[in-house]
CSV table of C-alpha atoms and ligand atoms in Angstrom, one decimal:
chain,number,residue,atom,x,y,z
A,121,MET,CA,-11.5,26.4,50.0
A,122,GLN,CA,-10.7,23.1,52.7
A,123,PRO,CA,-11.0,23.9,55.9
A,124,LEU,CA,-7.2,22.6,56.5
A,125,LEU,CA,-5.9,24.7,53.8
A,126,LEU,CA,-7.5,27.5,55.2
A,127,LEU,CA,-6.3,26.8,58.6
A,128,ARG,CA,-2.9,26.1,57.2
A,129,TRP,CA,-3.4,29.4,54.9
A,130,ARG,CA,-4.2,31.6,57.4
A,131,LEU,CA,-1.5,30.7,59.8
A,132,CYS,CA,0.9,31.1,57.0
A,133,THR,CA,-0.1,34.0,55.3
A,134,MET,CA,0.0,34.9,59.7
A,135,LEU,CA,3.5,34.0,59.9
A,136,ALA,CA,4.6,34.5,56.8
A,137,MET,CA,3.6,38.2,57.0
A,138,SER,CA,4.1,39.2,61.0
A,139,LYS,CA,6.7,38.0,63.3
A,140,LEU,CA,6.9,37.8,66.5
A,141,ARG,CA,8.8,41.4,67.8
A,142,SER,CA,11.0,39.3,70.0
A,143,VAL,CA,12.6,40.9,73.3
A,144,LYS,CA,16.1,39.9,71.6
A,145,ASP,CA,15.2,42.5,69.3
A,146,VAL,CA,16.0,45.4,71.9
A,147,ASP,CA,18.5,47.2,73.3
A,148,LEU,CA,17.3,47.0,76.7
A,149,GLU,CA,20.6,48.2,78.7
A,150,GLY,CA,18.7,50.6,81.7
A,151,LYS,CA,15.5,50.2,80.1
A,152,LYS,CA,12.7,50.1,82.4
A,153,VAL,CA,10.7,46.9,80.6
A,154,LEU,CA,7.2,46.2,81.9
A,155,LEU,CA,7.1,42.5,81.7
A,156,ARG,CA,3.8,40.9,81.9
A,157,LEU,CA,4.1,37.4,83.2
A,158,ASP,CA,1.0,35.2,84.5
A,159,LEU,CA,1.9,34.1,87.9
A,160,ASN,CA,-1.7,33.1,88.9
A,161,VAL,CA,-0.1,30.2,90.7
A,162,PRO,CA,-2.6,28.0,92.1
A,163,MET,CA,-2.7,27.5,96.1
A,164,ASN,CA,-3.0,25.2,98.6
A,165,ALA,CA,-5.3,24.7,101.7
A,166,GLU,CA,-2.7,26.6,103.9
A,167,GLY,CA,-2.8,29.6,101.6
A,168,GLN,CA,0.6,28.3,100.3
A,169,ILE,CA,2.1,27.9,96.7
A,170,ALA,CA,0.7,24.3,95.5
A,171,ASP,CA,2.9,24.0,91.8
A,172,SER,CA,5.5,26.6,91.6
A,173,THR,CA,5.3,25.9,87.7
A,174,ARG,CA,4.5,29.2,86.3
A,175,ILE,CA,7.3,30.7,88.6
A,176,ASP,CA,9.7,28.7,87.1
A,177,LYS,CA,9.2,29.4,83.3
A,178,THR,CA,9.5,32.5,83.5
A,179,LEU,CA,12.8,32.8,84.8
A,180,PRO,CA,14.9,32.5,81.4
A,181,THR,CA,13.1,36.0,79.5
A,182,LEU,CA,13.4,37.7,83.1
A,183,ASN,CA,17.3,37.0,84.0
A,184,TYR,CA,17.7,37.6,79.9
A,185,LEU,CA,16.8,41.1,81.4
A,186,LEU,CA,18.1,41.3,84.1
A,187,GLU,CA,21.4,40.4,82.3
A,188,GLN,CA,20.9,42.9,79.3
A,189,GLY,CA,21.0,45.4,82.3
A,190,ALA,CA,17.3,46.5,81.8
A,191,ARG,CA,15.3,47.9,85.4
A,192,VAL,CA,12.3,44.9,85.3
A,193,ILE,CA,9.2,45.8,86.6
A,194,ILE,CA,6.7,43.4,87.0
A,195,LEU,CA,3.1,42.7,86.2
A,196,THR,CA,1.0,39.8,86.8
A,197,HIS,CA,-2.5,39.1,87.7
A,198,PHE,CA,-4.0,36.8,90.5
A,199,GLY,CA,-7.7,35.5,90.8
A,200,ARG,CA,-10.9,37.1,90.2
A,201,PRO,CA,-10.9,40.1,92.5
A,202,LYS,CA,-13.2,41.5,90.2
A,203,GLY,CA,-11.3,45.4,90.6
A,204,GLU,CA,-12.0,45.4,94.1
A,205,TYR,CA,-8.6,44.6,96.8
A,206,VAL,CA,-8.9,41.4,98.1
A,207,GLU,CA,-6.5,41.2,100.9
A,208,GLU,CA,-6.1,37.3,100.0
A,209,LEU,CA,-5.6,38.2,96.7
A,210,LYS,CA,-2.6,40.4,97.1
A,211,VAL,CA,0.8,38.9,95.8
A,212,ASP,CA,3.2,39.2,97.8
A,213,LYS,CA,3.6,35.4,98.3
A,214,ILE,CA,4.6,35.2,95.1
A,215,ALA,CA,6.9,37.8,94.9
A,216,VAL,CA,9.0,36.3,97.8
A,217,ALA,CA,8.6,33.0,95.6
A,218,LEU,CA,10.2,34.6,92.5
A,219,GLY,CA,13.3,36.3,94.3
A,220,ASP,CA,13.9,32.4,95.9
A,221,ALA,CA,14.0,31.1,92.5
A,222,LEU,CA,15.4,34.0,90.9
A,223,GLY,CA,18.6,33.3,94.0
A,224,ARG,CA,17.9,37.6,95.1
A,225,PRO,CA,15.2,38.6,97.2
A,226,ILE,CA,12.5,41.1,94.7
A,227,ASP,CA,10.9,44.4,96.0
A,228,LYS,CA,7.1,44.5,96.2
A,229,LEU,CA,5.3,47.1,96.5
A,230,ASP,CA,1.3,47.5,97.3
A,231,ALA,CA,-0.2,49.0,94.4
A,232,CYS,CA,-0.1,48.9,90.7
A,233,CYS,CA,-0.1,52.4,89.9
A,234,GLY,CA,-0.3,56.0,91.2
A,235,SER,CA,1.9,58.7,92.5
A,236,GLU,CA,4.3,56.4,94.7
A,237,VAL,CA,4.8,53.6,92.2
A,238,GLU,CA,6.1,56.2,90.1
A,239,GLU,CA,8.1,57.8,92.9
A,240,ARG,CA,9.8,54.4,93.1
A,241,VAL,CA,9.7,53.5,89.5
A,242,SER,CA,11.8,56.9,88.5
A,243,HIS,CA,14.7,56.0,91.2
A,244,MET,CA,15.3,52.4,89.5
A,245,LYS,CA,19.0,50.9,88.8
A,246,ASN,CA,19.7,48.8,85.7
A,247,GLY,CA,19.3,45.0,86.9
A,248,GLU,CA,16.6,45.8,89.8
A,249,VAL,CA,13.8,44.0,89.8
A,250,LEU,CA,10.1,45.8,91.2
A,251,PHE,CA,7.0,43.3,91.7
A,252,LEU,CA,3.4,45.6,91.3
A,253,GLU,CA,0.7,44.3,93.0
A,254,ASN,CA,-2.2,42.5,91.5
A,255,THR,CA,-3.1,43.9,88.2
A,256,ARG,CA,-6.6,42.6,89.1
A,257,PHE,CA,-7.3,45.1,91.9
A,258,GLU,CA,-7.8,47.3,89.6
A,259,THR,CA,-11.4,48.0,87.2
A,260,GLY,CA,-9.5,49.3,84.4
A,261,GLU,CA,-7.2,45.5,83.9
A,262,LYS,CA,-10.5,43.9,82.4
A,263,THR,CA,-12.1,46.2,80.7
A,264,ASN,CA,-8.9,47.2,78.8
A,265,ASP,CA,-9.5,50.7,79.8
A,266,PRO,CA,-7.2,53.4,78.1
A,267,VAL,CA,-6.5,55.4,80.8
A,268,PHE,CA,-5.6,52.7,83.0
A,269,SER,CA,-3.1,51.5,80.5
A,270,LYS,CA,-1.5,54.9,80.4
A,271,GLN,CA,-0.9,55.2,84.0
A,272,LEU,CA,0.3,52.2,83.9
A,273,ALA,CA,2.7,52.7,80.7
A,274,ALA,CA,3.5,55.9,82.3
A,275,LEU,CA,5.9,53.7,84.3
A,276,GLY,CA,8.6,52.5,81.5
A,277,ASP,CA,10.0,52.3,78.0
A,278,ILE,CA,8.7,49.1,76.8
A,279,PHE,CA,6.4,46.4,77.6
A,280,VAL,CA,7.8,42.8,76.9
A,281,SER,CA,4.9,40.2,77.6
A,282,ASP,CA,5.5,36.7,78.7
A,283,ALA,CA,2.1,35.8,79.7
A,284,PHE,CA,1.2,33.1,77.3
A,285,GLY,CA,-1.8,31.7,79.7
A,286,VAL,CA,-3.4,35.3,79.4
A,287,VAL,CA,-3.3,36.0,75.7
A,288,HIS,CA,-6.2,35.3,75.0
A,289,ARG,CA,-8.1,37.8,77.1
A,290,SER,CA,-7.7,41.6,75.9
A,291,HIS,CA,-7.3,43.2,79.6
A,292,ALA,CA,-5.2,46.3,80.1
A,293,SER,CA,-2.1,44.8,81.3
A,294,THR,CA,-1.9,42.0,78.1
A,295,VAL,CA,-2.9,44.3,75.0
A,296,GLY,CA,-3.9,48.0,76.0
A,297,LEU,CA,0.0,48.5,76.8
A,298,ALA,CA,1.3,48.0,73.7
A,299,SER,CA,-1.2,50.8,72.2
A,300,TYR,CA,1.4,53.3,74.4
A,301,LEU,CA,4.9,51.4,75.0
A,302,PRO,CA,6.9,50.0,72.1
A,303,ALA,CA,5.4,45.7,72.7
A,304,TYR,CA,7.9,42.7,72.5
A,305,ALA,CA,7.5,38.8,73.5
A,306,GLY,CA,9.2,37.4,75.7
A,307,LEU,CA,11.7,34.1,75.7
A,308,LEU,CA,8.8,31.7,77.3
A,309,LEU,CA,5.9,33.0,74.8
A,310,GLU,CA,7.8,33.0,71.6
A,311,LYS,CA,8.9,29.0,72.1
A,312,GLU,CA,5.0,28.5,73.3
A,313,ILE,CA,3.9,30.0,69.9
A,314,GLU,CA,7.1,28.3,67.6
A,315,ILE,CA,6.1,24.8,68.7
A,316,LEU,CA,2.5,25.4,68.4
A,317,SER,CA,2.8,26.7,65.1
A,318,ALA,CA,4.7,23.7,64.0
A,319,LEU,CA,2.8,21.9,65.4
A,320,LEU,CA,0.0,22.8,62.8
A,321,GLU,CA,2.3,23.5,60.1
A,322,ALA,CA,3.6,19.8,59.5
A,323,PRO,CA,2.1,17.4,61.7
A,324,GLU,CA,4.0,13.9,61.9
A,325,LYS,CA,1.0,11.7,61.4
A,326,PRO,CA,-0.9,10.4,62.9
A,327,LEU,CA,-2.1,12.9,65.2
A,328,LEU,CA,-3.7,12.0,68.0
A,329,LEU,CA,-5.8,14.3,69.6
A,330,LEU,CA,-6.4,13.6,73.8
A,331,VAL,CA,-9.5,15.4,75.4
A,332,GLY,CA,-11.1,15.0,78.7
A,333,GLY,CA,-11.4,17.0,81.8
A,334,ALA,CA,-14.6,19.6,82.6
A,335,LYS,CA,-15.0,22.4,80.9
A,336,ILE,CA,-16.5,20.8,78.1
A,337,ASP,CA,-17.6,24.3,76.3
A,338,THR,CA,-14.0,25.3,75.8
A,339,LYS,CA,-13.1,22.2,74.4
A,340,VAL,CA,-16.0,21.4,72.2
A,341,GLY,CA,-13.8,23.9,69.4
A,342,ILE,CA,-11.2,21.7,69.3
A,343,LEU,CA,-12.8,19.1,67.9
A,344,GLU,CA,-13.9,20.3,65.3
A,345,LYS,CA,-11.4,22.0,64.4
A,346,PHE,CA,-9.0,19.2,64.8
A,347,LEU,CA,-11.7,17.2,62.1
A,348,GLU,CA,-9.1,17.9,59.3
A,349,LEU,CA,-5.3,17.6,61.3
A,350,ALA,CA,-6.0,14.9,63.8
A,351,ASP,CA,-6.2,10.8,62.6
A,352,VAL,CA,-7.4,9.5,66.4
A,353,TYR,CA,-9.6,11.1,68.9
A,354,LEU,CA,-9.4,9.6,72.6
A,355,ILE,CA,-12.1,11.2,74.4
A,356,GLY,CA,-12.4,10.8,78.3
A,357,GLY,CA,-13.3,12.8,81.4
A,358,GLY,CA,-16.2,13.9,81.5
A,359,MET,CA,-16.4,15.0,77.9
A,360,GLY,CA,-15.9,11.3,77.5
A,361,ASN,CA,-19.6,11.2,79.2
A,362,THR,CA,-21.4,13.5,77.3
A,363,PHE,CA,-19.9,11.7,74.3
A,364,VAL,CA,-21.3,8.2,75.3
A,365,CYS,CA,-24.6,9.8,76.3
A,366,SER,CA,-24.8,10.8,72.9
A,367,GLN,CA,-24.9,7.5,71.4
A,368,GLY,CA,-27.5,6.4,74.0
A,369,TYR,CA,-25.7,4.9,76.7
A,370,GLU,CA,-26.6,5.9,80.6
A,371,VAL,CA,-24.7,8.0,82.3
A,372,GLY,CA,-27.0,8.3,85.6
A,373,GLU,CA,-26.0,11.2,87.1
A,374,SER,CA,-22.3,11.8,85.8
A,375,LEU,CA,-20.9,15.4,85.4
A,376,CYS,CA,-22.6,15.5,81.6
A,377,GLN,CA,-23.4,18.6,79.7
A,378,ARG,CA,-26.6,17.5,78.4
A,379,ASP,CA,-26.8,21.1,76.0
A,380,LYS,CA,-24.1,19.7,74.2
A,381,LEU,CA,-25.8,16.2,73.1
A,382,GLU,CA,-26.3,17.2,69.8
A,383,MET,CA,-23.2,18.9,68.8
A,384,ALA,CA,-21.5,15.9,70.4
A,385,LYS,CA,-23.7,13.2,68.4
A,386,ALA,CA,-23.1,15.6,65.2
A,387,PHE,CA,-19.5,15.6,65.9
A,388,CYS,CA,-18.6,11.5,65.7
A,389,GLU,CA,-21.4,11.4,62.7
A,390,SER,CA,-18.9,14.1,61.0
A,391,ALA,CA,-15.4,11.7,62.9
A,392,GLU,CA,-17.3,8.6,61.3
A,393,LEU,CA,-17.5,10.5,57.6
A,394,LYS,CA,-14.4,11.5,57.3
A,395,GLY,CA,-13.0,8.2,58.6
A,396,LYS,CA,-11.2,9.2,61.7
A,397,VAL,CA,-11.1,6.4,64.6
A,398,LEU,CA,-13.1,7.8,67.5
A,399,LEU,CA,-12.8,6.0,71.1
A,400,SER,CA,-14.5,7.0,73.9
A,401,LEU,CA,-15.2,5.1,77.5
A,402,LEU,CA,-15.7,1.6,76.9
A,403,ASP,CA,-15.9,0.9,80.7
A,404,ALA,CA,-15.8,2.8,84.0
A,405,VAL,CA,-15.0,3.6,86.9
A,406,ALA,CA,-18.1,4.5,88.8
A,407,ILE,CA,-19.9,5.0,91.9
A,408,LYS,CA,-23.7,5.3,93.9
A,409,GLY,CA,-24.1,8.0,96.6
A,410,GLU,CA,-21.9,11.3,96.6
A,411,ILE,CA,-18.2,11.6,95.7
A,412,SER,CA,-15.5,11.5,98.9
A,413,GLU,CA,-13.1,9.2,99.3
A,414,ASP,CA,-14.2,7.3,101.0
A,415,ALA,CA,-16.8,6.8,97.9
A,416,LYS,CA,-16.8,2.0,96.4
A,417,PRO,CA,-15.2,2.3,92.9
A,418,ILE,CA,-17.3,-0.2,91.1
A,419,VAL,CA,-16.1,-1.0,87.6
A,420,VAL,CA,-19.0,-1.1,84.8
A,421,ASP,CA,-19.1,-1.8,81.6
A,422,LEU,CA,-20.8,0.9,79.8
A,423,ASP,CA,-24.2,-0.8,79.0
A,424,GLN,CA,-23.6,-1.5,82.8
A,425,VAL,CA,-24.0,1.8,83.4
A,426,THR,CA,-27.4,2.4,85.8
A,427,PRO,CA,-29.1,6.2,86.5
A,428,ASP,CA,-28.5,6.0,90.1
A,429,MET,CA,-24.2,5.9,89.3
A,430,LYS,CA,-21.5,8.5,88.6
A,431,ILE,CA,-18.9,7.2,86.3
A,432,LEU,CA,-15.2,9.4,87.9
A,433,ASP,CA,-13.1,7.5,85.7
A,434,ILE,CA,-12.2,5.7,82.5
A,435,GLY,CA,-12.1,2.1,83.3
A,436,PRO,CA,-9.7,-0.4,82.2
A,437,LYS,CA,-10.7,-1.5,79.1
A,438,THR,CA,-10.5,2.0,78.0
A,439,ILE,CA,-7.8,2.2,79.1
A,440,ALA,CA,-6.1,-1.0,77.1
A,441,ALA,CA,-8.0,0.2,74.0
A,442,PHE,CA,-6.6,4.0,74.7
A,443,LYS,CA,-3.0,3.0,75.4
A,444,GLU,CA,-2.6,1.0,72.0
A,445,LYS,CA,-3.5,4.0,70.2
A,446,ILE,CA,-0.6,6.0,71.9
A,447,ALA,CA,1.6,3.3,71.3
A,448,GLU,CA,0.8,4.1,67.5
A,449,ALA,CA,1.0,7.6,67.4
A,450,ALA,CA,3.7,10.5,66.3
A,451,THR,CA,2.2,13.1,67.5
A,452,ILE,CA,0.1,13.5,70.8
A,453,VAL,CA,-2.2,16.7,71.8
A,454,TRP,CA,-3.4,16.3,75.5
A,455,ASN,CA,-6.1,18.5,77.4
A,456,GLY,CA,-7.8,17.4,80.3
A,457,PRO,CA,-8.0,14.3,83.2
A,458,MET,CA,-9.8,11.1,82.0
A,459,GLY,CA,-11.7,11.7,85.6
A,460,LEU,CA,-11.5,12.8,88.9
A,461,TYR,CA,-7.3,12.1,88.8
A,462,GLU,CA,-7.7,14.4,92.3
A,463,MET,CA,-9.2,11.6,94.6
A,464,GLU,CA,-7.1,8.3,94.7
A,465,ALA,CA,-9.5,6.0,93.3
A,466,PHE,CA,-10.7,7.3,90.3
A,467,SER,CA,-6.7,8.8,89.6
A,468,GLU,CA,-5.9,5.6,87.2
A,469,GLY,CA,-7.2,6.5,84.6
A,470,THR,CA,-5.5,9.6,83.9
A,471,ARG,CA,-2.1,8.5,85.5
A,472,ALA,CA,-1.7,5.4,82.6
A,473,ILE,CA,-3.0,7.8,80.2
A,474,ALA,CA,0.2,10.3,81.1
A,475,LYS,CA,2.2,7.4,82.2
A,476,ALA,CA,2.0,6.0,78.6
A,477,ILE,CA,2.1,9.2,76.6
A,478,ALA,CA,5.6,10.1,79.1
A,479,ASP,CA,6.9,7.1,77.6
A,480,SER,CA,5.5,6.7,74.5
A,481,ASP,CA,8.2,8.1,71.1
A,482,ALA,CA,5.6,10.3,69.9
A,483,ARG,CA,5.9,14.5,69.8
A,484,SER,CA,3.6,15.3,72.7
A,485,ILE,CA,2.0,18.5,73.4
A,486,VAL,CA,0.4,18.6,76.9
A,487,GLY,CA,-1.7,22.2,78.0
A,488,GLY,CA,-4.5,22.5,80.6
A,489,GLY,CA,-3.6,24.1,84.5
A,490,ASP,CA,-5.1,20.1,85.7
A,491,SER,CA,-3.4,17.8,82.5
A,492,ILE,CA,-0.3,19.6,84.1
A,493,ASP,CA,-1.0,19.0,88.1
A,494,ALA,CA,-2.0,15.4,87.3
A,495,ILE,CA,1.5,15.2,85.6
A,496,LYS,CA,3.0,16.9,88.7
A,497,LYS,CA,1.3,14.3,91.0
A,498,PHE,CA,2.2,11.5,89.5
A,499,GLY,CA,5.9,12.4,89.7
A,500,LEU,CA,6.2,12.5,85.6
A,501,SER,CA,8.4,14.7,84.6
A,502,PHE,CA,8.1,18.0,82.0
A,503,ASP,CA,10.9,16.2,80.4
A,504,GLN,CA,9.1,12.9,79.0
A,505,PHE,CA,6.2,15.1,77.3
A,506,THR,CA,7.7,17.4,73.9
A,507,HIS,CA,5.9,20.2,75.2
A,508,VAL,CA,4.3,21.2,78.2
A,509,SER,CA,2.1,24.5,77.7
A,510,THR,CA,2.0,27.5,79.9
A,511,GLY,CA,-1.6,28.0,78.6
A,512,GLY,CA,-4.5,26.3,78.9
A,513,GLY,CA,-7.1,28.2,77.4
A,514,ALA,CA,-4.9,29.7,75.2
A,515,MET,CA,-3.2,26.9,74.3
A,516,LEU,CA,-6.7,25.8,72.8
A,517,GLU,CA,-7.8,28.7,70.8
A,518,PHE,CA,-4.3,29.4,68.9
A,519,LEU,CA,-4.5,25.3,68.2
A,520,GLN,CA,-8.0,26.1,66.8
A,521,GLY,CA,-6.9,28.9,64.6
A,522,LYS,CA,-7.9,31.8,66.6
A,523,GLU,CA,-6.4,35.1,66.6
A,524,LEU,CA,-5.6,35.8,70.1
A,525,PRO,CA,-4.9,39.5,71.4
A,526,GLY,CA,-2.7,39.5,73.8
A,527,VAL,CA,-0.4,38.3,70.3
A,528,GLN,CA,-1.6,39.9,68.2
A,529,VAL,CA,-0.3,43.5,69.3
A,530,LEU,CA,3.7,42.3,69.4
A,531,MET,CA,3.1,40.7,65.5
A,532,GLU,CA,6.3,42.7,63.8
A,533,SER,CA,3.2,44.2,61.0
A,534,LYS,CA,0.7,45.7,63.6
B,9,ADP,P1,-7.3,21.1,82.0
B,9,ADP,O1,-7.6,22.4,83.5
B,9,ADP,O2,-6.4,19.9,82.1
B,9,ADP,O3,-7.9,21.7,81.5
B,9,ADP,P2,-9.9,20.6,83.2
B,9,ADP,O4,-10.3,22.4,84.3
B,9,ADP,O5,-11.6,21.3,82.0
B,9,ADP,O6,-9.0,20.3,82.5
B,9,ADP,O7,-11.1,19.3,84.1
B,9,ADP,C1,-10.4,19.2,85.1
B,9,ADP,C2,-11.5,18.6,86.0
B,9,ADP,O8,-12.2,18.0,85.0
B,9,ADP,C3,-10.7,18.2,87.3
B,9,ADP,O9,-10.9,18.9,88.8
B,9,ADP,C4,-11.3,16.5,87.3
B,9,ADP,O10,-11.7,16.1,88.3
B,9,ADP,C5,-12.4,17.1,86.3
B,9,ADP,N1,-12.7,15.5,86.2
B,9,ADP,C6,-12.4,14.5,84.9
B,9,ADP,N2,-13.6,14.0,84.8
B,9,ADP,C7,-14.4,14.0,85.4
B,9,ADP,C8,-15.6,12.9,85.6
B,9,ADP,N3,-16.1,11.7,85.1
B,9,ADP,N4,-16.4,13.5,87.0
B,9,ADP,C9,-16.3,14.3,87.1
B,9,ADP,N5,-15.0,15.6,87.1
B,9,ADP,C10,-14.2,15.0,86.3
B,10,MG,MG1,-8.8,23.0,84.8
């Protein structure tokens, strides 16, 4: 079977045979709901929440549960404490911020399981919210240990997952809980799956895939999977450096994944054979020496890059070429910044491209922590995009047709 047909077939059978069990399909009055959220919010240098997108996006489910008279027990991970208690990774500030967003204070406990938590939970009233401590303080979380899952499950009557950002991980609080409690999808998770499924099933053409950023390993797969579905590929950021390097261009000391050059080259050949449009860097904003706010940006054509340079952004010719393609697209999927957007001198590529997508009439789907951060930094509104996904890795895996364990456990046929 052709890869595209296979992908569609897999999706159609997956969706036809097994629908997500929705939180809307269950009587919630008086139920103790273990609600898994992804509140792994970014913090600034002062230890304050830098971006509250993830908090705001959980409110519809939370409000719905409370309106229905549920008793809500919130679970989230935060950072990478590696199964140990880490003072700086306690979730107190997140609980306060969520309470502010919700418009009422939320009681936060200092553990996520154990007798004290059980005791407190047993006294909960309808419409009350409790926030438990970072699930990743427990070794059993990331190993999906049944003992830990059972301990968590003992706290509630049902499990609701609204943590789309972590459904590609098989952890106790994303997957394990579903073995011991009836499991349902929250409203945000449902919406993510609905929009991304529709994109895969019948995308309006031409479909443009714009990829950038630093995590080349995690993004290579989507390029290949989209070989049938996409019509145009635009590749910038560190990923773009790898692609132009695979075509024999000098990229000097730029971020470039040299062990992926063969793969990049093979992909370019396949795309050409299939008659796809593939554009990467035509020119660049580069520096010589160390990366800093004071580094002097030099605009160079691609064939003028020297071995002592670092490419930190796409150049004006690339921006113009990318914008032309964006204007012609009917559907745009974007993941990953075009350059080191965190520094003003190297942010123009990402800014111009983000704005072009925001201004276009195409259906636009954006995912990835840094891409979303860039949108906010440039003062663009989420409303200017069709869908801003709360999952970076999870969105890419879903679009590649991979089974997401945290979604599988919420399917009706399970
Ligand atoms: P996302 O979070 O949107 O999925 P990634 O995490 O893959 O994106 O990549 C974002 C990071 O890539 C940013 O920190 C950005 O500065 C960096 N980046 C992009 N292009 C370059 C480049 N040419 N050189 C160095 N870093 C880059
Ligand atoms: Mg990132």
